[in-house]
């Protein structure tokens, strides 16, 4: 394969653009960020994902220079940022609240940062027009922020933060107010911009689909700490904890006890039931508590017991969620545990094979599930 | 529909009567042809004419205007700076003391403010005149400005300033280019408030005025002690007119701009 994979985090020679070194941030007694260490590389599209209040905005504000660290260091391009004020950083931020200047027109809002640089007038005008075109706001250039809609305001905020072509762009929930179609367009626009400009993006989002679509790596946060950093595919396929598995996408979690069995593990999950079999790289000792995490789309559903599957278990359909392209079956196992199984709806609805109350077999391979310690 | 009960009607009438009856009587008598204030002798505008020829009134009026403009301008600058530090400064040594002290003159009896300023001016050997009145008025009106401006700053979205910093502004530029234009209406009302306070202050001015400079309220007060003349009524009527026009213009302007903004926002929401 000629194309090289973009993965500077695997390259020990690569120099990170951003380095968090044991960063702690406290507000009074409250610890918002706790001893966080993380590198982010040039040209990355780094997504921060996590529940509300876990410290995503605080992390961004420390990068932009609005908050000091309580402990630890933040380096950008190798330089300690401790005493560098926001206006001296080659970093721009798009605010969660947009923070458009209400007394200036859209045009002037976008030109604001360029004017501060003291660029010649015609260059500023050309750049602002380019940004207006990019965000499809040409028609609104002369309006004031209160004269446009929420989605348009969001695009102005984006255009304004892009105008100075910063080395590092921080986007705090940039696409929240856009409808789905425009959001997807803008996501591709962002990726396109990144491709063209080589800007490094750090993006906060609570939309995991968005994080999966745009980012080179995803960091899942909880209570001021990063729980896992990995590519979208790794995060989805190989979460390192129940928390991450549960946070990203839909997942079935089965609580059990592991017993080594050849190159796999037998996992006892309910009395009087055959144990499940799973292969994993993680080492478990005899009788250790573990959690089996299986994505619903990896669980097959059938009327008869499939012969060649490592795991099969019987249950009863309690509920069916029809989502158009896929259906999710909620199946109750013998011990009362609920499991979800997903199938693609390749047939028309009238010819669907299962219905409520049906007894069915759920099955998955020995590599479909991830075995987690916590 | 809200019903307009007799109770409402009575309260309204009483309220307005208390507020405006004295002024209406004053205005009516300013057009009295008679020199006797309490006897109506037909309509005339002669007192407005004599007023314009009374040099001591005109001098006092001129002093008053100069003092009001100077003191309210200085008070606005200082008061705005004070408000900004109090609201935005974060925690610093003596913040609580400072914020308490800036509001103290609001509740301090004017006599005490006036007296203490008089003692200060005598103590440092400052000759009393127009300059000392300006200083005194600045002192007491500055805290009113700072109250008005800080109430606006409290509701001011701090991320606007951060956005300005983020886009390359120094702290001062962020204030000048973003904060100040947005809080300008509050600063202007602060200025107007300081201006009117200075315009009609009698107590503090009489402590701090010297023989070389007399303000209009002092002049009127000493004239009235020799008997109310129709000239004073005329003068007061002019002052009422000026203040009324000012207040009405200000309220129409604010009302109109907030209406326009509302309409714009509704229009924007429809065409999203
Ligand atoms: N200036 C502040 N003072 C006190 N607490 C703060 C401040 N800023 C943020 N916090 C707290 O820090 C935590 C993380 O906030 P934030 O970074 O905004 O979370 P989010 O991940 O939702 O963006 C929250 O619990 C919040 O209440
Ligand atoms: Mg946030």
PDB file of C-alpha atoms in Angstrom, chain A residues 61 64 66 86-87 89 91-95 97-104 109 112-114 116 143 146-150 152-153 160-161 164, chain B residues 91 157-171 173-174 176-179 181-182 260-262 264-269 271-272:
ATOM      1  CA  UNK A  61      -9.721  27.333  28.044  1.00  0.00           C
ATOM      2  CA  UNK A  64      -6.479  29.240  24.763  1.00  0.00           C
ATOM      3  CA  UNK A  66      -8.040  31.964  29.717  1.00  0.00           C
ATOM      4  CA  UNK A  86      -4.280  34.627  25.017  1.00  0.00           C
ATOM      5  CA  UNK A  87      -3.558  37.389  22.498  1.00  0.00           C
ATOM      6  CA  UNK A  89      -0.878  32.573  21.263  1.00  0.00           C
ATOM      7  CA  UNK A  91      -4.431  29.628  18.936  1.00  0.00           C
ATOM      8  CA  UNK A  92      -8.003  30.574  18.121  1.00  0.00           C
ATOM      9  CA  UNK A  93     -11.101  29.343  19.831  1.00  0.00           C
ATOM     10  CA  UNK A  94     -14.661  29.039  18.736  1.00  0.00           C
ATOM     11  CA  UNK A  95     -16.773  29.639  21.811  1.00  0.00           C
ATOM     12  CA  UNK A  97     -21.755  30.538  23.270  1.00  0.00           C
ATOM     13  CA  UNK A  98     -20.387  31.886  19.930  1.00  0.00           C
ATOM     14  CA  UNK A  99     -19.437  35.199  21.623  1.00  0.00           C
ATOM     15  CA  UNK A 100     -20.163  37.251  18.500  1.00  0.00           C
ATOM     16  CA  UNK A 101     -19.706  40.981  18.959  1.00  0.00           C
ATOM     17  CA  UNK A 102     -23.276  42.312  18.935  1.00  0.00           C
ATOM     18  CA  UNK A 103     -22.325  45.841  17.914  1.00  0.00           C
ATOM     19  CA  UNK A 104     -20.446  44.762  14.804  1.00  0.00           C
ATOM     20  CA  UNK A 109     -16.898  40.246  13.255  1.00  0.00           C
ATOM     21  CA  UNK A 112     -11.876  41.644  13.764  1.00  0.00           C
ATOM     22  CA  UNK A 113      -8.856  39.408  14.294  1.00  0.00           C
ATOM     23  CA  UNK A 114      -7.329  40.279  10.911  1.00  0.00           C
ATOM     24  CA  UNK A 116      -5.696  43.431  14.971  1.00  0.00           C
ATOM     25  CA  UNK A 143     -26.265  42.120   9.090  1.00  0.00           C
ATOM     26  CA  UNK A 146     -29.052  39.475  16.269  1.00  0.00           C
ATOM     27  CA  UNK A 147     -30.443  39.680  12.734  1.00  0.00           C
ATOM     28  CA  UNK A 148     -29.510  36.111  11.779  1.00  0.00           C
ATOM     29  CA  UNK A 149     -30.601  32.700  12.984  1.00  0.00           C
ATOM     30  CA  UNK A 150     -28.844  30.439  15.497  1.00  0.00           C
ATOM     31  CA  UNK A 152     -26.005  31.198  10.917  1.00  0.00           C
ATOM     32  CA  UNK A 153     -24.497  32.648  14.087  1.00  0.00           C
ATOM     33  CA  UNK A 160     -14.255  34.260  12.675  1.00  0.00           C
ATOM     34  CA  UNK A 161     -12.076  31.689  14.399  1.00  0.00           C
ATOM     35  CA  UNK A 164      -6.611  34.143  11.098  1.00  0.00           C
TER      36      UNK A 164
ATOM     37  CA  UNK B  91     -10.317  38.611  43.803  1.00  0.00           C
ATOM     38  CA  UNK B 157     -21.166  38.153  28.644  1.00  0.00           C
ATOM     39  CA  UNK B 158     -17.548  37.753  29.669  1.00  0.00           C
ATOM     40  CA  UNK B 159     -16.797  35.482  26.733  1.00  0.00           C
ATOM     41  CA  UNK B 160     -17.082  38.526  24.431  1.00  0.00           C
ATOM     42  CA  UNK B 161     -13.980  39.977  26.049  1.00  0.00           C
ATOM     43  CA  UNK B 162     -12.287  36.610  25.893  1.00  0.00           C
ATOM     44  CA  UNK B 163     -13.103  36.347  22.205  1.00  0.00           C
ATOM     45  CA  UNK B 164     -11.485  39.737  21.668  1.00  0.00           C
ATOM     46  CA  UNK B 165      -8.359  38.635  23.542  1.00  0.00           C
ATOM     47  CA  UNK B 166      -8.374  35.394  21.588  1.00  0.00           C
ATOM     48  CA  UNK B 167      -8.433  37.340  18.316  1.00  0.00           C
ATOM     49  CA  UNK B 168      -5.349  39.288  19.299  1.00  0.00           C
ATOM     50  CA  UNK B 169      -6.535  42.262  21.383  1.00  0.00           C
ATOM     51  CA  UNK B 170      -4.620  43.517  24.371  1.00  0.00           C
ATOM     52  CA  UNK B 171      -6.738  43.870  27.512  1.00  0.00           C
ATOM     53  CA  UNK B 173      -8.072  47.098  23.221  1.00  0.00           C
ATOM     54  CA  UNK B 174     -10.657  44.519  24.265  1.00  0.00           C
ATOM     55  CA  UNK B 176     -12.030  49.895  24.081  1.00  0.00           C
ATOM     56  CA  UNK B 177     -13.280  47.944  21.044  1.00  0.00           C
ATOM     57  CA  UNK B 178     -15.733  45.494  22.573  1.00  0.00           C
ATOM     58  CA  UNK B 179     -16.744  46.206  26.165  1.00  0.00           C
ATOM     59  CA  UNK B 181     -19.246  50.129  22.795  1.00  0.00           C
ATOM     60  CA  UNK B 182     -21.583  47.507  24.233  1.00  0.00           C
ATOM     61  CA  UNK B 260     -36.158  47.313  16.417  1.00  0.00           C
ATOM     62  CA  UNK B 261     -33.928  44.643  17.913  1.00  0.00           C
ATOM     63  CA  UNK B 262     -36.894  42.504  18.884  1.00  0.00           C
ATOM     64  CA  UNK B 264     -34.994  41.797  13.853  1.00  0.00           C
ATOM     65  CA  UNK B 265     -34.653  38.786  16.121  1.00  0.00           C
ATOM     66  CA  UNK B 266     -38.114  37.549  15.246  1.00  0.00           C
ATOM     67  CA  UNK B 267     -37.395  38.001  11.561  1.00  0.00           C
ATOM     68  CA  UNK B 268     -34.105  36.109  11.928  1.00  0.00           C
ATOM     69  CA  UNK B 269     -35.808  33.250  13.746  1.00  0.00           C
ATOM     70  CA  UNK B 271     -35.772  32.716   8.159  1.00  0.00           C
ATOM     71  CA  UNK B 272     -33.341  30.316   9.764  1.00  0.00           C
TER      72      UNK B 272
END
